[in-house]
Amino acid sequence: MANVFPAEFADLEPYAAWAVQGETARYEKRVASTMEELQEFYDVAFTRIDEALEYLERFEVSALSEEGKRLLWLYCALTTVAFPVEAWRQPRVPDSGPSSINAVVEPPV
Amino acid sequence: MAYFEKPAEGSWTQHYPELGTGPVSYDDSTSPEFYELERKAIFRKTWLNVGRVEQLPKVGSYFTKEIDAAGASIIVARSAKDKVRAFYNICRHRGNKLVWDEFPQKETRGFCRQFTCKYHAWRFNLDGECTFAQQEAEFFDFDKKDYGLAAVRADVWEGFIFVNFDPEDTTSLQDYMGGIGKGIEGYPFQELTQVHKYRSEVGSNWKLFIDAFAEFYHAPILHGGQYEAEERAKVSDVGYEAIQYALDGPHASISSWGVIAPPKDLSMVKPIERKLRSGLFGPWEAPDIGIDELPPGVNPTRHRNWGINAYLFFPNFMVLIWKPNWVLTYHYWPTSYNTHIFEGTCYFAPPKNARERLAQELAVVSFKEYGLQDANTLEATQRMLESDTPVKTFPLNDQEVVLRHLHHQANEYVTRYQQSQADGRS
């Protein structure tokens, strides 16, 4: 079976569901998750962040393999969940009630 | 005690005596009647930014823009290599909306050699001339030349496309942008082609969201949770002071410190920011975008702790130039007296690799987190301003001089308009 991520990141495969394309979809997954789920993903992804950054630095975005793209999406998702884990202690932005801000233009990845 | 020197009058506000220093009424933000006046007096009379030239890469590129406050849908198109034109988006035959896809109320964009109406296939070239009328011989006393698209004035400043709905206004865009616009000319906006754009429907008057972004006084409090604990205590104790405020005509500029990119002490910022070397103030490593010296209006005092300049171009366009060589713009498009559409657009240099792309992602995600906090606060403010309370006026401090100016300007435009209407009738 093909890898989801580049071979050296096989240990992240249980978190492949976080390799989501597009900021809106990543944010939706975040607010649909529990703090336990966010914390677990954050803890695992954060321990491999140095290696991931080293890998991503080697490629232009347009030259990423499919596996490399998914690794970038996964770490984009980490930036999205970093706020609940490091700052808010809850999935939603505090007091953001009915507000929503949606990405309408994003550079292709 | 002031950290940054204020004008000789003792405050920024008193430097502009027409503003006064008294408490301010927000009746201009809670009244349907006042909003109707603003539409005519402001949104149909000033230059409005509708996009950038990069959105029209070649001759025939176009986009449409719905401008509810001006009661108009327009087509903006590149008609020649150096020419951007704008038209009312209405077919001259029977008034159908000329350019739209699937949903008539939605904006669209694309590329074409001419615009063809979906209804009876009338065609108009990129200069708006009618080039084809179906069964032309069936019409009476008819000459296609008389049925070109209705033009809207359009012009470009530093790559930003503006339109003006007032056929009688003779002010050039260059003159309208004034000294504050002049001061940032030459900034390499054209190098910042990596674009992330966000949109939000906000339940408040358009000016209230400008208020929120026209002062940083709120930042240590409302956004305190985004700082590490020790830093949070420090910033809420010190509060906020800008380096410099400047008002020029209806426009305003704020020059601010910002030591976050990179921070003096890494413990000031969150773990993800330390790893990605990025955050709300943008990726810490500024890309080379060909700046030898900043234009005179960017960090005007040449302060060594400078971090950001924010410009408010009246009525509804803000440009933020950040020290690490990126730009954020805000637009506030009213849809009623107590609703508007907010657009926030981040412009970066194209990332050299996927790691830089990730650092940019953290900056835009941070912008969204802050924006969500701001947007909801506004709905709470709007609700209370509209409620029946004995509280009618509000004190604005010296760090809120730009919003005092904004509301003053809105009232001035409306008063001048009412005066001109009265003169016209007499």
Coordinates of C-alpha atoms in Angstrom, one line a residue:
Chain A
M1 CA 0.0 0.0 0.0
A2 CA 1.2 3.5 -0.8
N3 CA 2.3 5.8 1.9
V4 CA 0.1 8.7 2.9
F5 CA 3.2 10.8 3.9
P6 CA 6.8 10.5 2.8
A7 CA 8.2 7.2 4.1
E8 CA 10.2 8.7 7.0
F9 CA 6.9 10.1 8.5
A10 CA 5.1 6.7 8.6
D11 CA 4.5 7.2 12.4
L12 CA 2.1 10.0 11.5
E13 CA -0.1 7.8 9.4
P14 CA -2.7 7.3 12.2
Y15 CA -3.3 11.1 11.9
A16 CA -3.8 11.1 8.1
A17 CA -7.3 12.3 8.6
W18 CA -5.8 15.7 9.6
A19 CA -4.1 16.0 6.2
V20 CA -6.9 18.2 4.9
Q21 CA -6.7 20.5 1.9
G22 CA -7.8 24.0 2.4
E23 CA -8.0 26.3 5.5
T24 CA -11.8 26.2 5.7
A25 CA -11.9 22.4 5.8
R26 CA -9.1 22.3 8.4
Y27 CA -10.9 24.9 10.6
E28 CA -14.2 22.9 10.3
K29 CA -12.4 19.7 11.4
R30 CA -10.9 21.6 14.3
V31 CA -14.3 22.9 15.6
A32 CA -15.9 19.5 15.1
S33 CA -13.2 17.8 17.3
T34 CA -12.9 17.5 21.1
M35 CA -10.0 19.0 23.0
E36 CA -8.7 15.5 23.7
E37 CA -8.6 14.8 20.0
L38 CA -6.9 18.2 19.3
Q39 CA -4.4 17.7 22.1
E40 CA -3.5 14.2 20.9
F41 CA -2.9 15.2 17.3
Y42 CA -0.9 18.3 18.4
D43 CA 1.3 16.3 20.7
V44 CA 2.2 13.8 18.1
A45 CA 2.7 16.2 15.2
F46 CA 4.7 18.6 17.4
T47 CA 7.3 16.0 18.3
R48 CA 8.1 15.5 14.6
I49 CA 7.9 19.2 13.6
D50 CA 11.7 19.7 13.2
E51 CA 12.0 16.9 10.8
A52 CA 8.9 18.0 8.9
L53 CA 10.3 21.5 8.5
E54 CA 13.6 20.1 7.3
Y55 CA 11.7 18.1 4.7
L56 CA 9.4 20.9 3.6
E57 CA 12.4 23.3 3.2
R58 CA 13.8 21.0 0.5
F59 CA 11.0 21.6 -1.9
E60 CA 9.3 24.4 -3.8
V61 CA 5.5 24.1 -3.2
S62 CA 5.0 23.2 -6.8
A63 CA 7.6 20.4 -6.7
L64 CA 6.1 18.6 -3.7
S65 CA 5.1 14.9 -4.3
E66 CA 1.6 13.9 -3.3
E67 CA 3.0 12.5 -0.1
G68 CA 4.8 15.8 0.5
K69 CA 1.7 17.8 -0.1
R70 CA -0.2 15.8 2.4
L71 CA 2.6 16.4 4.9
L72 CA 2.3 20.2 4.3
W73 CA -1.5 20.0 4.8
L74 CA -1.0 18.0 8.0
Y75 CA 1.3 20.8 9.4
C76 CA -1.1 23.5 8.1
A77 CA -3.7 21.7 10.3
L78 CA -1.2 21.8 13.2
T79 CA -1.2 25.6 12.9
T80 CA -5.0 25.6 13.0
V81 CA -5.1 23.4 16.1
A82 CA -2.3 25.2 17.9
F83 CA -4.6 28.0 18.9
P84 CA -7.0 25.8 20.9
V85 CA -4.2 23.8 22.4
E86 CA -1.7 26.7 23.2
A87 CA -4.1 29.5 23.9
W88 CA -7.9 29.0 24.1
R89 CA -8.2 25.6 25.8
Q90 CA -11.3 25.1 23.7
P91 CA -11.8 24.3 20.0
R92 CA -13.6 27.5 19.1
V93 CA -12.2 31.0 19.4
P94 CA -13.6 32.3 22.7
D95 CA -16.7 34.5 22.4
S96 CA -16.7 34.1 18.6
G97 CA -20.4 32.8 18.8
P98 CA -22.1 33.3 15.5
S99 CA -19.1 34.9 13.8
S100 CA -17.4 33.2 10.9
I101 CA -14.5 34.2 8.6
N102 CA -14.1 32.1 5.5
A103 CA -11.1 31.8 3.1
V104 CA -12.3 32.8 -0.3
V105 CA -8.9 32.9 -2.1
E106 CA -6.0 30.6 -1.1
P107 CA -2.7 29.9 -3.0
P108 CA -2.9 26.4 -4.6
V109 CA -1.2 23.6 -2.7
Chain B
M1 CA 4.0 59.2 30.8
A2 CA 4.2 59.0 27.1
Y3 CA 6.7 56.6 25.6
F4 CA 6.5 58.3 22.2
E5 CA 6.6 62.1 21.8
K6 CA 3.2 63.7 21.1
P7 CA 2.6 67.0 19.2
A8 CA 3.2 70.3 20.9
E9 CA -0.5 70.7 21.6
G10 CA -0.1 67.9 24.1
S11 CA -2.1 65.2 22.3
W12 CA -2.7 63.9 18.8
T13 CA -6.3 64.7 19.0
Q14 CA -5.7 68.4 20.0
H15 CA -3.3 68.6 17.1
Y16 CA -6.4 68.4 14.9
P17 CA -8.7 71.0 16.7
E18 CA -11.7 70.4 14.4
L19 CA -12.1 67.0 16.0
G20 CA -12.7 68.3 19.5
T21 CA -12.0 66.2 22.6
G22 CA -15.6 65.7 23.9
P23 CA -17.5 62.4 24.1
V24 CA -18.8 61.1 20.7
S25 CA -22.3 60.1 19.7
Y26 CA -22.7 56.8 17.7
D27 CA -26.0 57.8 16.2
D28 CA -24.2 57.6 12.8
S29 CA -24.0 53.8 13.3
T30 CA -27.5 53.0 14.4
S31 CA -29.8 54.8 12.0
P32 CA -31.2 53.5 8.7
E33 CA -31.8 57.1 7.6
F34 CA -28.2 58.1 8.2
Y35 CA -27.0 55.0 6.3
E36 CA -29.1 56.0 3.3
L37 CA -27.4 59.4 3.4
E38 CA -24.0 57.8 3.6
R39 CA -24.7 55.7 0.5
K40 CA -25.4 58.9 -1.5
A41 CA -22.9 61.2 0.2
I42 CA -20.0 58.8 0.6
F43 CA -20.2 55.6 -1.4
R44 CA -21.4 57.3 -4.5
K45 CA -19.0 60.2 -4.2
T46 CA -15.6 58.9 -3.3
W47 CA -12.9 56.6 -4.9
L48 CA -13.5 53.0 -3.7
N49 CA -10.9 50.3 -4.0
V50 CA -12.3 47.2 -5.7
G51 CA -9.2 45.1 -6.2
R52 CA -5.6 44.9 -7.6
V53 CA -4.2 44.8 -11.1
E54 CA -2.9 41.3 -10.6
Q55 CA -6.5 40.1 -10.6
L56 CA -6.6 41.3 -14.3
P57 CA -3.5 39.6 -15.7
K58 CA -4.2 40.0 -19.4
V59 CA -6.4 41.9 -21.9
G60 CA -9.9 40.5 -21.5
S61 CA -9.5 39.5 -17.8
Y62 CA -12.5 40.7 -15.8
F63 CA -14.2 40.5 -12.4
T64 CA -17.5 41.6 -11.1
K65 CA -18.1 43.5 -7.8
E66 CA -21.3 43.9 -5.9
I67 CA -21.3 47.2 -4.1
D68 CA -24.5 47.3 -2.2
A69 CA -23.7 50.7 -0.6
A70 CA -23.5 52.3 -4.0
G71 CA -26.5 50.3 -5.2
A72 CA -24.4 48.9 -8.0
S73 CA -23.0 45.8 -9.6
I74 CA -20.0 46.5 -11.8
I75 CA -17.7 44.8 -14.3
V76 CA -14.0 45.7 -13.9
A77 CA -12.0 44.6 -17.0
R78 CA -8.6 45.1 -18.6
S79 CA -9.4 46.6 -22.0
A80 CA -5.8 47.1 -23.1
K81 CA -2.4 46.4 -21.7
D82 CA -2.3 49.6 -19.7
K83 CA -6.0 50.3 -19.3
V84 CA -8.5 49.1 -16.7
R85 CA -12.1 50.0 -17.2
A86 CA -15.3 49.6 -15.2
F87 CA -18.9 49.4 -16.3
Y88 CA -22.3 49.1 -14.7
N89 CA -23.1 45.4 -15.1
I90 CA -26.4 45.9 -16.9
C91 CA -27.3 45.0 -20.5
R92 CA -28.4 48.0 -22.5
H93 CA -31.2 46.0 -24.1
R94 CA -33.6 45.1 -21.3
G95 CA -31.6 45.5 -18.2
N96 CA -30.5 41.9 -17.6
K97 CA -27.4 41.5 -15.5
L98 CA -24.7 41.2 -18.1
V99 CA -22.0 39.1 -16.4
W100 CA -22.8 36.5 -13.8
D101 CA -22.5 32.7 -13.3
E102 CA -25.1 30.4 -11.8
F103 CA -26.2 32.8 -9.1
P104 CA -27.0 36.4 -10.2
Q105 CA -26.2 37.8 -6.8
K106 CA -22.7 36.3 -6.7
E107 CA -19.5 37.9 -7.8
T108 CA -17.5 36.2 -10.6
R109 CA -14.4 36.5 -12.7
G110 CA -12.9 35.2 -15.9
F111 CA -11.5 36.0 -19.3
C112 CA -13.3 36.9 -22.5
R113 CA -13.0 38.9 -25.7
Q114 CA -16.4 40.4 -25.3
F115 CA -19.3 40.3 -22.9
T116 CA -22.4 38.5 -24.2
C117 CA -25.8 38.8 -22.5
K118 CA -27.4 35.5 -21.6
Y119 CA -30.8 36.8 -22.5
H120 CA -30.8 37.9 -26.1
A121 CA -27.0 37.6 -26.9
W122 CA -26.3 41.3 -27.2
R123 CA -22.5 41.7 -27.2
F124 CA -20.2 44.4 -25.9
N125 CA -16.5 44.7 -26.4
L126 CA -13.9 45.4 -23.7
D127 CA -14.4 49.2 -24.2
G128 CA -18.1 48.8 -23.5
E129 CA -19.2 49.4 -27.1
C130 CA -22.2 47.4 -28.4
T131 CA -20.9 45.2 -31.2
F132 CA -24.0 43.1 -31.8
A133 CA -27.7 43.4 -31.3
Q134 CA -29.8 40.3 -32.1
Q135 CA -32.1 41.1 -35.1
E136 CA -30.9 44.6 -35.3
A137 CA -33.3 45.4 -38.2
E138 CA -36.3 44.8 -35.9
F139 CA -35.5 47.8 -33.8
F140 CA -36.7 51.4 -34.5
D141 CA -34.4 54.3 -35.2
F142 CA -31.6 52.2 -33.8
D143 CA -27.9 52.7 -33.8
K144 CA -25.7 50.3 -31.8
K145 CA -23.3 53.2 -31.1
D146 CA -26.0 54.7 -28.8
Y147 CA -26.1 51.5 -26.7
G148 CA -22.7 51.1 -25.2
L149 CA -22.3 50.0 -21.6
A150 CA -22.6 52.7 -18.9
A151 CA -19.1 53.4 -17.8
V152 CA -17.9 54.0 -14.2
R153 CA -14.7 56.0 -13.7
A154 CA -11.8 53.7 -12.9
D155 CA -8.2 54.4 -12.2
V156 CA -5.2 52.6 -10.7
W157 CA -3.0 53.8 -7.8
E158 CA 0.1 51.7 -7.0
G159 CA -1.6 48.6 -8.5
F160 CA -4.8 49.1 -6.6
I161 CA -7.9 49.5 -8.8
F162 CA -10.4 52.2 -7.7
V163 CA -13.8 53.2 -9.1
N164 CA -15.8 56.4 -8.6
F165 CA -19.6 56.5 -9.2
D166 CA -19.9 60.3 -9.2
P167 CA -20.0 61.6 -12.8
E168 CA -19.5 65.1 -11.5
D169 CA -16.5 64.5 -9.3
T170 CA -13.4 65.8 -11.1
T171 CA -10.9 64.9 -8.3
S172 CA -8.2 62.5 -9.7
L173 CA -7.5 59.4 -7.8
Q174 CA -4.0 60.6 -7.3
D175 CA -5.3 63.8 -5.6
Y176 CA -7.9 61.9 -3.6
M177 CA -5.2 59.7 -2.1
G178 CA -3.5 62.9 -0.9
G179 CA -0.3 63.2 1.2
I180 CA -0.8 59.9 2.9
G181 CA -1.1 58.0 -0.4
K182 CA 1.9 59.9 -1.8
G183 CA 3.9 58.9 1.2
I184 CA 3.7 55.2 0.4
E185 CA 4.1 55.4 -3.3
G186 CA 6.9 53.2 -4.5
Y187 CA 6.4 50.4 -2.0
P188 CA 6.8 47.2 -4.0
F189 CA 3.2 45.9 -3.7
Q190 CA 3.7 44.2 -7.0
E191 CA 6.2 41.8 -5.5
L192 CA 3.6 40.5 -3.0
T193 CA 1.6 38.1 -5.2
Q194 CA 0.9 35.3 -2.8
V195 CA -2.7 36.1 -1.8
H196 CA -4.9 34.7 1.0
K197 CA -8.3 36.4 1.1
Y198 CA -10.9 36.1 3.9
R199 CA -14.5 37.2 3.9
S200 CA -17.0 37.6 6.7
E201 CA -20.6 38.8 7.1
V202 CA -20.6 41.0 10.2
G203 CA -23.6 42.2 12.2
S204 CA -22.5 45.7 12.8
N205 CA -22.3 49.1 11.1
W206 CA -19.3 49.3 8.8
K207 CA -17.6 52.0 10.8
L208 CA -17.5 50.0 13.9
F209 CA -15.2 47.4 12.4
I210 CA -13.0 50.2 11.1
D211 CA -13.0 51.6 14.6
A212 CA -11.7 48.2 15.9
F213 CA -8.8 48.2 13.4
A214 CA -8.1 51.9 13.6
E215 CA -6.8 51.6 17.2
F216 CA -4.5 49.1 18.9
Y217 CA -5.6 50.2 22.4
H218 CA -7.8 47.1 22.5
A219 CA -5.1 44.6 21.6
P220 CA -3.5 43.9 25.0
I221 CA -7.0 43.2 26.5
L222 CA -9.2 41.6 23.8
H223 CA -6.4 39.6 22.4
G224 CA -4.5 39.1 25.7
G225 CA -5.2 35.3 25.6
Q226 CA -2.9 35.0 22.6
Y227 CA 0.1 36.0 24.6
E228 CA 2.1 33.8 26.9
A229 CA 1.0 34.5 30.5
E230 CA 3.9 36.6 31.7
E231 CA 3.9 38.7 28.5
R232 CA 0.1 39.2 28.8
A233 CA 0.5 40.7 32.3
K234 CA 3.2 43.0 31.0
V235 CA 1.3 44.3 28.0
S236 CA -1.9 44.9 29.9
D237 CA 0.0 46.8 32.5
V238 CA 1.8 49.0 29.9
G239 CA -1.2 49.4 27.6
Y240 CA -0.7 50.8 24.1
E241 CA 0.8 53.9 22.5
A242 CA 1.4 54.4 18.8
I243 CA 4.6 56.1 17.6
Q244 CA 2.7 58.5 15.4
Y245 CA -0.7 59.4 14.1
A246 CA -1.3 61.5 11.0
L247 CA -4.5 62.8 9.5
D248 CA -4.7 64.2 6.0
G249 CA -8.0 65.2 4.4
P250 CA -10.4 62.3 5.0
H251 CA -7.5 59.7 5.4
A252 CA -5.4 58.7 8.3
S253 CA -2.2 56.8 9.2
I254 CA -0.9 55.1 12.3
S255 CA 2.7 54.2 12.8
S256 CA 3.2 51.6 15.5
W257 CA 5.9 49.7 17.3
G258 CA 5.9 45.9 17.0
V259 CA 8.8 43.9 18.4
I260 CA 7.2 40.5 17.9
A261 CA 8.9 39.7 14.6
P262 CA 11.3 38.4 15.8
P263 CA 10.6 38.7 19.5
K264 CA 13.4 39.9 21.9
D265 CA 12.7 36.9 24.0
L266 CA 11.4 33.6 22.5
S267 CA 9.4 32.9 25.7
M268 CA 7.1 35.8 24.8
V269 CA 5.5 33.7 22.0
K270 CA 3.7 30.4 21.7
P271 CA 5.5 27.2 20.9
I272 CA 4.2 26.9 17.3
E273 CA 5.4 30.5 16.6
R274 CA 8.9 29.6 18.0
K275 CA 9.1 26.6 15.7
L276 CA 7.7 28.2 12.5
R277 CA 9.3 31.6 13.2
S278 CA 6.1 33.3 12.3
G279 CA 2.9 34.6 13.9
L280 CA 0.4 37.5 13.6
F281 CA 3.1 39.9 12.7
G282 CA 4.0 37.6 9.7
P283 CA 7.0 35.3 9.1
W284 CA 9.9 36.8 11.0
E285 CA 12.4 36.5 8.2
A286 CA 11.6 39.3 5.8
P287 CA 11.9 38.2 2.2
D288 CA 13.9 40.4 -0.2
I289 CA 11.4 42.4 -2.2
G290 CA 13.8 45.0 -3.5
I291 CA 13.4 47.7 -0.8
D292 CA 16.5 49.9 -0.5
E293 CA 14.8 52.5 1.6
L294 CA 11.2 52.5 2.7
P295 CA 9.0 55.2 1.2
P296 CA 8.8 58.3 3.5
G297 CA 5.3 57.5 4.7
V298 CA 6.2 54.0 5.9
N299 CA 7.8 54.2 9.4
P300 CA 7.8 58.0 9.0
T301 CA 9.8 58.6 12.1
R302 CA 12.3 55.9 11.2
H303 CA 11.9 54.5 14.7
R304 CA 14.0 51.5 15.4
N305 CA 11.1 49.6 17.1
W306 CA 8.7 50.3 14.2
G307 CA 6.6 47.2 13.3
I308 CA 3.6 48.3 11.3
N309 CA 2.0 51.2 9.5
A310 CA -1.8 51.2 9.1
Y311 CA -3.5 53.5 6.6
L312 CA -7.2 54.3 6.4
F313 CA -8.2 55.5 3.0
F314 CA -11.7 57.0 3.5
P315 CA -14.2 55.5 3.4
N316 CA -13.6 51.8 3.6
F317 CA -10.1 50.7 2.6
M318 CA -7.2 50.0 4.9
V319 CA -3.7 49.1 4.0
L320 CA -1.3 47.6 6.6
I321 CA 2.4 47.5 5.8
W322 CA 4.3 45.1 8.2
K323 CA 8.0 45.4 8.9
P324 CA 8.8 41.8 7.7
N325 CA 7.7 42.8 4.1
W326 CA 4.2 41.8 3.8
V327 CA 0.9 43.6 3.4
L328 CA -2.7 43.2 4.7
T329 CA -5.7 45.0 3.4
Y330 CA -9.2 45.4 4.9
H331 CA -12.4 46.4 3.1
Y332 CA -15.7 47.1 4.8
W333 CA -18.7 46.9 2.4
P334 CA -21.9 48.0 4.1
T335 CA -25.1 46.0 3.3
S336 CA -27.4 47.8 5.7
Y337 CA -27.0 50.3 8.6
N338 CA -26.1 47.4 10.9
T339 CA -24.5 44.8 8.6
H340 CA -21.5 44.7 6.4
I341 CA -19.2 42.4 4.5
F342 CA -15.6 42.4 5.8
E343 CA -12.8 41.3 3.5
G344 CA -9.2 40.8 4.8
T345 CA -6.5 40.0 2.3
C346 CA -2.9 39.0 3.1
Y347 CA -0.2 39.6 0.5
F348 CA 3.1 37.8 0.8
A349 CA 6.1 37.3 -1.4
P350 CA 5.8 33.9 -3.1
P351 CA 7.3 31.3 -0.7
K352 CA 10.6 29.9 -1.8
N353 CA 9.8 26.5 -0.4
A354 CA 7.1 24.6 1.4
R355 CA 8.5 25.5 4.8
E356 CA 8.0 29.2 4.0
R357 CA 4.5 28.4 2.8
L358 CA 3.7 26.9 6.2
A359 CA 5.1 30.0 8.0
Q360 CA 2.7 32.1 5.9
E361 CA -0.1 29.8 6.8
L362 CA 0.5 30.5 10.5
A363 CA 0.3 34.2 9.9
V364 CA -3.0 34.0 8.0
V365 CA -4.5 31.6 10.6
S366 CA -3.4 34.0 13.4
F367 CA -5.1 36.9 11.5
K368 CA -8.3 34.8 11.3
E369 CA -8.2 34.0 15.1
Y370 CA -7.9 37.7 15.9
G371 CA -10.5 38.7 13.4
L372 CA -13.1 36.3 14.9
Q373 CA -12.6 37.9 18.3
D374 CA -13.0 41.3 16.8
A375 CA -16.1 40.5 14.7
N376 CA -18.1 39.2 17.6
T377 CA -17.2 42.1 19.9
L378 CA -18.7 44.3 17.2
E379 CA -22.1 42.5 17.2
A380 CA -22.2 43.0 21.0
T381 CA -21.4 46.7 20.5
Q382 CA -24.0 47.2 17.7
R383 CA -26.6 45.5 19.8
M384 CA -26.1 47.8 22.7
L385 CA -25.7 51.0 20.7
E386 CA -29.1 50.2 19.2
S387 CA -30.7 49.5 22.5
D388 CA -32.7 52.0 24.5
T389 CA -30.4 53.2 27.2
P390 CA -29.6 56.5 28.8
V391 CA -26.0 56.1 27.6
K392 CA -25.7 58.3 24.5
T393 CA -22.1 59.4 24.1
F394 CA -18.8 57.8 24.5
P395 CA -15.4 59.2 25.5
L396 CA -12.6 58.5 23.0
N397 CA -9.0 58.7 24.2
D398 CA -6.0 60.0 22.3
Q399 CA -5.1 56.5 21.0
E400 CA -8.5 56.5 19.3
V401 CA -8.0 59.7 17.3
V402 CA -8.3 57.9 14.0
L403 CA -11.8 56.7 14.8
R404 CA -12.8 60.1 16.1
H405 CA -11.6 61.4 12.7
L406 CA -13.5 58.6 10.8
H407 CA -16.9 59.4 12.4
H408 CA -16.2 63.2 12.0
Q409 CA -15.5 62.7 8.3
A410 CA -18.7 60.6 7.8
N411 CA -20.7 63.3 9.4
E412 CA -18.9 66.0 7.3
Y413 CA -19.6 64.2 4.1
V414 CA -23.3 63.7 5.0
T415 CA -23.7 67.3 6.1
R416 CA -22.0 68.6 2.9
Y417 CA -24.3 66.4 0.8
Q418 CA -27.4 67.6 2.6
Q419 CA -26.2 71.2 2.1
S420 CA -25.7 70.7 -1.6
Q421 CA -29.2 69.1 -1.9
A422 CA -30.7 72.1 -0.1
D423 CA -28.8 74.5 -2.3
G424 CA -30.0 72.6 -5.4
R425 CA -33.6 73.0 -4.4
S426 CA -33.5 76.6 -3.4

